[in-house]
PDB file of C-alpha atoms in Angstrom:
ATOM      1  CA  MET A  14       0.000   0.000   0.000  1.00  0.00           C
ATOM      2  CA  ALA A  15       1.626   3.217  -1.187  1.00  0.00           C
ATOM      3  CA  ARG A  16      -0.978   5.590   0.245  1.00  0.00           C
ATOM      4  CA  LYS A  17      -0.527   7.636   3.405  1.00  0.00           C
ATOM      5  CA  GLN A  18      -0.635   5.659   6.645  1.00  0.00           C
ATOM      6  CA  TYR A  19      -1.838   6.947  10.022  1.00  0.00           C
ATOM      7  CA  PHE A  20      -0.244   5.310  13.051  1.00  0.00           C
ATOM      8  CA  LEU A  21      -2.710   4.489  15.858  1.00  0.00           C
ATOM      9  CA  GLY A  22      -0.557   2.611  18.352  1.00  0.00           C
ATOM     10  CA  ARG A  23       0.739  -0.867  19.108  1.00  0.00           C
ATOM     11  CA  VAL A  24      -1.007  -4.080  20.126  1.00  0.00           C
ATOM     12  CA  PHE A  25       1.266  -6.865  21.404  1.00  0.00           C
ATOM     13  CA  GLY A  26       4.105  -4.793  19.979  1.00  0.00           C
ATOM     14  CA  ILE A  27       2.527  -4.747  16.503  1.00  0.00           C
ATOM     15  CA  PRO A  28       2.094  -1.305  14.869  1.00  0.00           C
ATOM     16  CA  VAL A  29      -1.561  -0.611  14.054  1.00  0.00           C
ATOM     17  CA  GLY A  30      -2.490   1.988  11.475  1.00  0.00           C
ATOM     18  CA  LEU A  31      -5.073   3.353   9.077  1.00  0.00           C
ATOM     19  CA  ASP A  32      -4.610   3.481   5.337  1.00  0.00           C
ATOM     20  CA  SER A  33      -5.954   6.707   3.810  1.00  0.00           C
ATOM     21  CA  SER A  34      -8.617   4.694   1.951  1.00  0.00           C
ATOM     22  CA  TRP A  35     -10.163   3.793   5.329  1.00  0.00           C
ATOM     23  CA  PHE A  36     -11.694   7.236   5.645  1.00  0.00           C
ATOM     24  CA  LEU A  37     -13.668   6.683   2.440  1.00  0.00           C
ATOM     25  CA  ILE A  38     -15.216   3.404   3.564  1.00  0.00           C
ATOM     26  CA  PHE A  39     -15.822   4.776   7.067  1.00  0.00           C
ATOM     27  CA  GLY A  40     -17.721   7.691   5.559  1.00  0.00           C
ATOM     28  CA  LEU A  41     -19.716   5.452   3.219  1.00  0.00           C
ATOM     29  CA  LEU A  42     -20.655   3.014   5.984  1.00  0.00           C
ATOM     30  CA  THR A  43     -21.654   5.849   8.308  1.00  0.00           C
ATOM     31  CA  TRP A  44     -23.807   7.372   5.575  1.00  0.00           C
ATOM     32  CA  MET A  45     -25.501   4.032   4.816  1.00  0.00           C
ATOM     33  CA  LEU A  46     -26.277   3.451   8.490  1.00  0.00           C
ATOM     34  CA  ALA A  47     -27.550   7.002   9.019  1.00  0.00           C
ATOM     35  CA  ASP A  48     -29.616   6.993   5.824  1.00  0.00           C
ATOM     36  CA  ASP A  49     -31.015   3.458   5.918  1.00  0.00           C
ATOM     37  CA  TYR A  50     -30.427   1.216   8.946  1.00  0.00           C
ATOM     38  CA  TYR A  51     -31.197   3.534  11.854  1.00  0.00           C
ATOM     39  CA  PRO A  52     -34.152   5.360  10.201  1.00  0.00           C
ATOM     40  CA  ALA A  53     -35.695   1.932   9.553  1.00  0.00           C
ATOM     41  CA  GLU A  54     -35.218   1.001  13.217  1.00  0.00           C
ATOM     42  CA  PHE A  55     -36.290   4.351  14.712  1.00  0.00           C
ATOM     43  CA  PHE A  56     -38.721   6.744  13.029  1.00  0.00           C
ATOM     44  CA  ASN A  57     -38.640   9.515  15.618  1.00  0.00           C
ATOM     45  CA  TRP A  58     -34.949  10.270  15.996  1.00  0.00           C
ATOM     46  CA  SER A  59     -33.400  13.564  14.985  1.00  0.00           C
ATOM     47  CA  PRO A  60     -30.983  13.593  12.011  1.00  0.00           C
ATOM     48  CA  VAL A  61     -28.135  14.331  14.427  1.00  0.00           C
ATOM     49  CA  MET A  62     -28.959  11.206  16.444  1.00  0.00           C
ATOM     50  CA  TYR A  63     -28.988   9.084  13.285  1.00  0.00           C
ATOM     51  CA  TRP A  64     -25.526  10.304  12.333  1.00  0.00           C
ATOM     52  CA  VAL A  65     -24.062   9.985  15.831  1.00  0.00           C
ATOM     53  CA  MET A  66     -25.265   6.388  16.215  1.00  0.00           C
ATOM     54  CA  ALA A  67     -24.148   5.584  12.673  1.00  0.00           C
ATOM     55  CA  GLY A  68     -20.644   6.896  13.370  1.00  0.00           C
ATOM     56  CA  VAL A  69     -20.400   4.975  16.649  1.00  0.00           C
ATOM     57  CA  THR A  70     -21.606   1.785  14.951  1.00  0.00           C
ATOM     58  CA  ALA A  71     -19.087   2.171  12.131  1.00  0.00           C
ATOM     59  CA  LEU A  72     -16.278   2.601  14.668  1.00  0.00           C
ATOM     60  CA  PHE A  73     -17.380  -0.551  16.507  1.00  0.00           C
ATOM     61  CA  TYR A  74     -17.472  -2.406  13.199  1.00  0.00           C
ATOM     62  CA  PHE A  75     -13.885  -1.484  12.411  1.00  0.00           C
ATOM     63  CA  ALA A  76     -12.877  -2.339  15.972  1.00  0.00           C
ATOM     64  CA  SER A  77     -14.313  -5.791  15.221  1.00  0.00           C
ATOM     65  CA  ILE A  78     -12.160  -6.010  12.100  1.00  0.00           C
ATOM     66  CA  LEU A  79      -9.120  -4.998  14.141  1.00  0.00           C
ATOM     67  CA  LEU A  80      -9.845  -7.783  16.641  1.00  0.00           C
ATOM     68  CA  HIS A  81     -10.222 -10.201  13.718  1.00  0.00           C
ATOM     69  CA  GLU A  82      -6.726  -9.284  12.518  1.00  0.00           C
ATOM     70  CA  ILE A  83      -5.328  -9.420  16.053  1.00  0.00           C
ATOM     71  CA  GLY A  84      -6.628 -12.996  16.184  1.00  0.00           C
ATOM     72  CA  HIS A  85      -4.453 -13.914  13.204  1.00  0.00           C
ATOM     73  CA  SER A  86      -1.515 -12.020  14.647  1.00  0.00           C
ATOM     74  CA  VAL A  87      -1.593 -13.561  18.126  1.00  0.00           C
ATOM     75  CA  VAL A  88      -1.470 -17.091  16.699  1.00  0.00           C
ATOM     76  CA  ALA A  89       1.325 -16.072  14.320  1.00  0.00           C
ATOM     77  CA  LEU A  90       3.317 -14.669  17.244  1.00  0.00           C
ATOM     78  CA  TRP A  91       2.714 -17.935  19.121  1.00  0.00           C
ATOM     79  CA  TYR A  92       4.536 -19.683  16.279  1.00  0.00           C
ATOM     80  CA  LYS A  93       7.384 -17.129  16.470  1.00  0.00           C
ATOM     81  CA  ILE A  94       6.367 -15.536  13.167  1.00  0.00           C
ATOM     82  CA  GLN A  95       6.912 -11.787  13.003  1.00  0.00           C
ATOM     83  CA  VAL A  96       3.879  -9.574  12.340  1.00  0.00           C
ATOM     84  CA  ARG A  97       5.083  -6.353  10.764  1.00  0.00           C
ATOM     85  CA  SER A  98       1.844  -4.374  11.078  1.00  0.00           C
ATOM     86  CA  ILE A  99      -1.936  -4.386  11.119  1.00  0.00           C
ATOM     87  CA  THR A 100      -3.619  -1.945   8.755  1.00  0.00           C
ATOM     88  CA  LEU A 101      -7.282  -1.027   8.354  1.00  0.00           C
ATOM     89  CA  PHE A 102      -8.146  -0.012   4.806  1.00  0.00           C
ATOM     90  CA  MET A 103     -10.979   0.198   2.283  1.00  0.00           C
ATOM     91  CA  PHE A 104     -11.672  -3.536   2.156  1.00  0.00           C
ATOM     92  CA  GLY A 105     -11.332  -4.219   5.871  1.00  0.00           C
ATOM     93  CA  GLY A 106      -8.027  -5.068   7.489  1.00  0.00           C
ATOM     94  CA  VAL A 107      -4.801  -6.906   6.859  1.00  0.00           C
ATOM     95  CA  ALA A 108      -2.112  -8.291   9.154  1.00  0.00           C
ATOM     96  CA  GLN A 109       1.288  -8.151   7.458  1.00  0.00           C
ATOM     97  CA  ILE A 110       2.703 -11.499   8.578  1.00  0.00           C
ATOM     98  CA  GLU A 111       6.352 -11.993   7.648  1.00  0.00           C
ATOM     99  CA  GLY A 112       7.402 -15.307   6.145  1.00  0.00           C
ATOM    100  CA  GLU A 113       5.569 -18.605   5.875  1.00  0.00           C
ATOM    101  CA  SER A 114       4.126 -20.803   8.595  1.00  0.00           C
ATOM    102  CA  PRO A 115       6.451 -23.595   9.789  1.00  0.00           C
ATOM    103  CA  ASN A 116       3.932 -26.267   8.806  1.00  0.00           C
ATOM    104  CA  ALA A 117       0.426 -26.820   7.467  1.00  0.00           C
ATOM    105  CA  GLY A 118      -1.063 -27.087  10.942  1.00  0.00           C
ATOM    106  CA  ALA A 119       0.268 -23.682  11.934  1.00  0.00           C
ATOM    107  CA  GLU A 120      -0.990 -22.178   8.670  1.00  0.00           C
ATOM    108  CA  PHE A 121      -4.448 -23.609   9.355  1.00  0.00           C
ATOM    109  CA  LEU A 122      -4.600 -22.227  12.902  1.00  0.00           C
ATOM    110  CA  ILE A 123      -3.335 -18.780  11.908  1.00  0.00           C
ATOM    111  CA  ALA A 124      -5.892 -18.591   9.091  1.00  0.00           C
ATOM    112  CA  VAL A 125      -8.874 -19.813  11.085  1.00  0.00           C
ATOM    113  CA  ALA A 126      -8.164 -17.599  14.114  1.00  0.00           C
ATOM    114  CA  GLY A 127      -9.627 -14.475  12.492  1.00  0.00           C
ATOM    115  CA  PRO A 128     -13.030 -15.951  11.588  1.00  0.00           C
ATOM    116  CA  LEU A 129     -13.233 -17.586  15.025  1.00  0.00           C
ATOM    117  CA  VAL A 130     -12.780 -14.154  16.623  1.00  0.00           C
ATOM    118  CA  SER A 131     -15.554 -12.768  14.401  1.00  0.00           C
ATOM    119  CA  PHE A 132     -17.897 -15.616  15.334  1.00  0.00           C
ATOM    120  CA  PHE A 133     -17.119 -15.073  19.020  1.00  0.00           C
ATOM    121  CA  LEU A 134     -17.896 -11.355  18.692  1.00  0.00           C
ATOM    122  CA  ALA A 135     -21.166 -12.189  16.919  1.00  0.00           C
ATOM    123  CA  PHE A 136     -22.085 -14.500  19.801  1.00  0.00           C
ATOM    124  CA  VAL A 137     -21.226 -11.882  22.438  1.00  0.00           C
ATOM    125  CA  CYS A 138     -23.198  -9.166  20.638  1.00  0.00           C
ATOM    126  CA  ASN A 139     -26.160 -11.491  20.259  1.00  0.00           C
ATOM    127  CA  GLU A 140     -26.088 -12.221  24.001  1.00  0.00           C
ATOM    128  CA  LEU A 141     -25.942  -8.483  24.713  1.00  0.00           C
ATOM    129  CA  LEU A 142     -29.293  -8.100  22.960  1.00  0.00           C
ATOM    130  CA  ARG A 143     -30.873  -9.610  26.067  1.00  0.00           C
ATOM    131  CA  VAL A 144     -28.936  -7.344  28.399  1.00  0.00           C
ATOM    132  CA  PHE A 145     -29.988  -4.189  26.538  1.00  0.00           C
ATOM    133  CA  SER A 146     -33.501  -5.264  25.560  1.00  0.00           C
ATOM    134  CA  ASP A 147     -34.893  -2.126  27.266  1.00  0.00           C
ATOM    135  CA  ASN A 148     -32.421   0.218  25.578  1.00  0.00           C
ATOM    136  CA  PRO A 149     -33.450   0.569  21.902  1.00  0.00           C
ATOM    137  CA  PRO A 150     -30.321   2.407  20.657  1.00  0.00           C
ATOM    138  CA  LEU A 151     -27.935  -0.155  22.164  1.00  0.00           C
ATOM    139  CA  LEU A 152     -30.237  -2.951  21.039  1.00  0.00           C
ATOM    140  CA  ALA A 153     -29.982  -1.707  17.450  1.00  0.00           C
ATOM    141  CA  LEU A 154     -26.205  -1.279  17.780  1.00  0.00           C
ATOM    142  CA  PHE A 155     -25.543  -4.817  18.993  1.00  0.00           C
ATOM    143  CA  LYS A 156     -28.083  -6.282  16.584  1.00  0.00           C
ATOM    144  CA  TYR A 157     -26.093  -4.808  13.701  1.00  0.00           C
ATOM    145  CA  LEU A 158     -22.743  -5.850  15.177  1.00  0.00           C
ATOM    146  CA  ALA A 159     -23.961  -9.421  15.726  1.00  0.00           C
ATOM    147  CA  TYR A 160     -25.072  -9.634  12.103  1.00  0.00           C
ATOM    148  CA  ILE A 161     -22.003  -7.977  10.594  1.00  0.00           C
ATOM    149  CA  ASN A 162     -19.516 -10.071  12.585  1.00  0.00           C
ATOM    150  CA  LEU A 163     -21.304 -13.263  11.582  1.00  0.00           C
ATOM    151  CA  ALA A 164     -21.236 -12.099   7.959  1.00  0.00           C
ATOM    152  CA  LEU A 165     -17.554 -11.142   8.264  1.00  0.00           C
ATOM    153  CA  GLY A 166     -16.627 -14.564   9.602  1.00  0.00           C
ATOM    154  CA  LEU A 167     -18.599 -16.421   6.931  1.00  0.00           C
ATOM    155  CA  PHE A 168     -17.304 -14.245   4.084  1.00  0.00           C
ATOM    156  CA  ASN A 169     -13.709 -14.785   5.142  1.00  0.00           C
ATOM    157  CA  LEU A 170     -14.215 -18.552   5.081  1.00  0.00           C
ATOM    158  CA  ILE A 171     -14.877 -18.496   1.330  1.00  0.00           C
ATOM    159  CA  PRO A 172     -12.063 -20.748   0.012  1.00  0.00           C
ATOM    160  CA  GLY A 173     -10.626 -18.076  -2.253  1.00  0.00           C
ATOM    161  CA  TYR A 174      -6.996 -17.248  -1.522  1.00  0.00           C
ATOM    162  CA  PRO A 175      -5.872 -14.883   0.010  1.00  0.00           C
ATOM    163  CA  LEU A 176      -9.079 -14.796   2.067  1.00  0.00           C
ATOM    164  CA  ASP A 177      -8.862 -16.721   5.332  1.00  0.00           C
ATOM    165  CA  GLY A 178     -10.824 -19.592   3.817  1.00  0.00           C
ATOM    166  CA  GLY A 179      -8.328 -19.687   0.969  1.00  0.00           C
ATOM    167  CA  ARG A 180      -5.487 -19.947   3.453  1.00  0.00           C
ATOM    168  CA  VAL A 181      -7.327 -22.769   5.215  1.00  0.00           C
ATOM    169  CA  PHE A 182      -7.704 -24.475   1.836  1.00  0.00           C
ATOM    170  CA  ARG A 183      -4.003 -23.934   1.123  1.00  0.00           C
ATOM    171  CA  ALA A 184      -3.116 -25.469   4.493  1.00  0.00           C
ATOM    172  CA  MET A 185      -5.198 -28.532   3.659  1.00  0.00           C
ATOM    173  CA  VAL A 186      -3.590 -28.944   0.224  1.00  0.00           C
ATOM    174  CA  TRP A 187      -0.177 -28.410   1.820  1.00  0.00           C
ATOM    175  CA  ALA A 188      -0.923 -31.111   4.416  1.00  0.00           C
ATOM    176  CA  ILE A 189      -2.019 -33.549   1.688  1.00  0.00           C
ATOM    177  CA  THR A 190       0.751 -32.883  -0.840  1.00  0.00           C
ATOM    178  CA  GLY A 191       3.580 -31.782   1.439  1.00  0.00           C
ATOM    179  CA  ASP A 192       4.370 -29.176  -1.235  1.00  0.00           C
ATOM    180  CA  LEU A 193       3.843 -25.544  -0.145  1.00  0.00           C
ATOM    181  CA  PRO A 194       4.518 -23.891  -3.548  1.00  0.00           C
ATOM    182  CA  ARG A 195       2.062 -26.252  -5.236  1.00  0.00           C
ATOM    183  CA  ALA A 196      -0.522 -25.655  -2.497  1.00  0.00           C
ATOM    184  CA  THR A 197      -0.102 -21.895  -2.907  1.00  0.00           C
ATOM    185  CA  PHE A 198      -0.475 -22.163  -6.693  1.00  0.00           C
ATOM    186  CA  ILE A 199      -3.678 -24.222  -6.423  1.00  0.00           C
ATOM    187  CA  ALA A 200      -5.172 -21.982  -3.726  1.00  0.00           C
ATOM    188  CA  ALA A 201      -4.351 -18.822  -5.686  1.00  0.00           C
ATOM    189  CA  LYS A 202      -5.939 -20.231  -8.854  1.00  0.00           C
ATOM    190  CA  VAL A 203      -9.085 -21.074  -6.889  1.00  0.00           C
ATOM    191  CA  GLY A 204      -8.946 -17.549  -5.468  1.00  0.00           C
ATOM    192  CA  GLN A 205      -8.868 -16.114  -8.984  1.00  0.00           C
ATOM    193  CA  GLY A 206     -11.936 -18.199  -9.814  1.00  0.00           C
ATOM    194  CA  PHE A 207     -13.875 -16.824  -6.865  1.00  0.00           C
ATOM    195  CA  ALA A 208     -12.772 -13.300  -7.801  1.00  0.00           C
ATOM    196  CA  PHE A 209     -14.267 -13.706 -11.279  1.00  0.00           C
ATOM    197  CA  VAL A 210     -17.489 -15.003  -9.690  1.00  0.00           C
ATOM    198  CA  PHE A 211     -17.653 -11.809  -7.616  1.00  0.00           C
ATOM    199  CA  ILE A 212     -17.156  -9.715 -10.741  1.00  0.00           C
ATOM    200  CA  LEU A 213     -19.955 -11.563 -12.557  1.00  0.00           C
ATOM    201  CA  ILE A 214     -22.273 -11.107  -9.567  1.00  0.00           C
ATOM    202  CA  GLY A 215     -21.419  -7.411  -9.604  1.00  0.00           C
ATOM    203  CA  PHE A 216     -22.418  -7.054 -13.256  1.00  0.00           C
ATOM    204  CA  TRP A 217     -25.620  -8.996 -12.578  1.00  0.00           C
ATOM    205  CA  LYS A 218     -26.499  -6.587  -9.760  1.00  0.00           C
ATOM    206  CA  ILE A 219     -25.828  -3.604 -12.027  1.00  0.00           C
ATOM    207  CA  PHE A 220     -28.144  -4.979 -14.710  1.00  0.00           C
ATOM    208  CA  SER A 221     -30.707  -5.668 -11.960  1.00  0.00           C
ATOM    209  CA  GLY A 222     -30.696  -1.992 -11.021  1.00  0.00           C
ATOM    210  CA  ASP A 223     -28.357  -1.989  -8.021  1.00  0.00           C
ATOM    211  CA  ILE A 224     -25.567   0.064  -9.571  1.00  0.00           C
ATOM    212  CA  PRO A 225     -23.729   1.110  -6.350  1.00  0.00           C
ATOM    213  CA  GLY A 226     -23.837  -2.424  -4.922  1.00  0.00           C
ATOM    214  CA  GLY A 227     -22.790  -3.944  -8.226  1.00  0.00           C
ATOM    215  CA  LEU A 228     -19.856  -1.577  -8.651  1.00  0.00           C
ATOM    216  CA  TRP A 229     -18.696  -2.327  -5.105  1.00  0.00           C
ATOM    217  CA  ILE A 230     -18.769  -6.095  -5.696  1.00  0.00           C
ATOM    218  CA  ILE A 231     -16.913  -5.690  -9.009  1.00  0.00           C
ATOM    219  CA  PHE A 232     -14.272  -3.591  -7.275  1.00  0.00           C
ATOM    220  CA  LEU A 233     -13.995  -6.200  -4.518  1.00  0.00           C
ATOM    221  CA  GLY A 234     -13.639  -8.979  -7.110  1.00  0.00           C
ATOM    222  CA  TRP A 235     -10.960  -7.008  -8.941  1.00  0.00           C
ATOM    223  CA  PHE A 236      -9.062  -6.497  -5.675  1.00  0.00           C
ATOM    224  CA  LEU A 237      -9.258 -10.209  -4.806  1.00  0.00           C
ATOM    225  CA  LYS A 238      -8.150 -11.186  -8.323  1.00  0.00           C
ATOM    226  CA  ASN A 239      -5.055  -8.989  -8.082  1.00  0.00           C
ATOM    227  CA  ALA A 240      -4.298 -10.241  -4.571  1.00  0.00           C
ATOM    228  CA  ALA A 241      -4.603 -13.881  -5.667  1.00  0.00           C
ATOM    229  CA  THR A 242      -2.461 -13.266  -8.743  1.00  0.00           C
ATOM    230  CA  THR A 243       0.393 -11.793  -6.712  1.00  0.00           C
ATOM    231  CA  HIS A 244       0.494 -14.990  -4.637  1.00  0.00           C
ATOM    232  CA  ILE A 245       0.949 -17.309  -7.615  1.00  0.00           C
ATOM    233  CA  PRO A 246       4.568 -18.519  -7.410  1.00  0.00           C
ATOM    234  CA  SER A 247       6.635 -17.561 -10.437  1.00  0.00           C
ATOM    235  CA  SER A 248       7.938 -20.478 -12.456  1.00  0.00           C
TER     236      SER A 248
END
């Protein structure tokens, strides 16, 4: 990432920062929540209240993504693998883990740690719905966070490298073949396939009338395609 980075601090000694593209997605998510989600939940709030709750919810969402990446990083550190940084950006977050895992088992655990954190957060937020059943704003907040963390965990388990599910798939191929470069090649090719599926879905949504959603999915597919391609070992 060549764009400007904003340093936030360190977690377990790992530098945590924001890529400049984060501000765009934060603004878009806040706008969507203020314009759609919270007005649908509460008809009698003031516009200021919609925007305040939307901004708070967006911040909690990105805190969830940060915890997801910390999950990967903690397991990597357990295996004595250096984590150079954690960065939040337009498409979520990324932990810059240096080097390869020592074995397929370690690769599997590092990859699956992030989704497990997201599922745990979804469970906690769902349980908090009972605690705050008499507080409508907090009820709406944790309802959204429960849903979005569940969705985040499931999305990341799609077996398209370099998504977490793709890394799990690579670990499985590595365990079967004993050949890391071959496992990486196969996982990256599968990742390219899923990226093209995303792009096709994006075009379908555009032709169905959802132009913003379709463009976003196409952009996401393009990003995943490029990410998968860079992980294909050169011959």
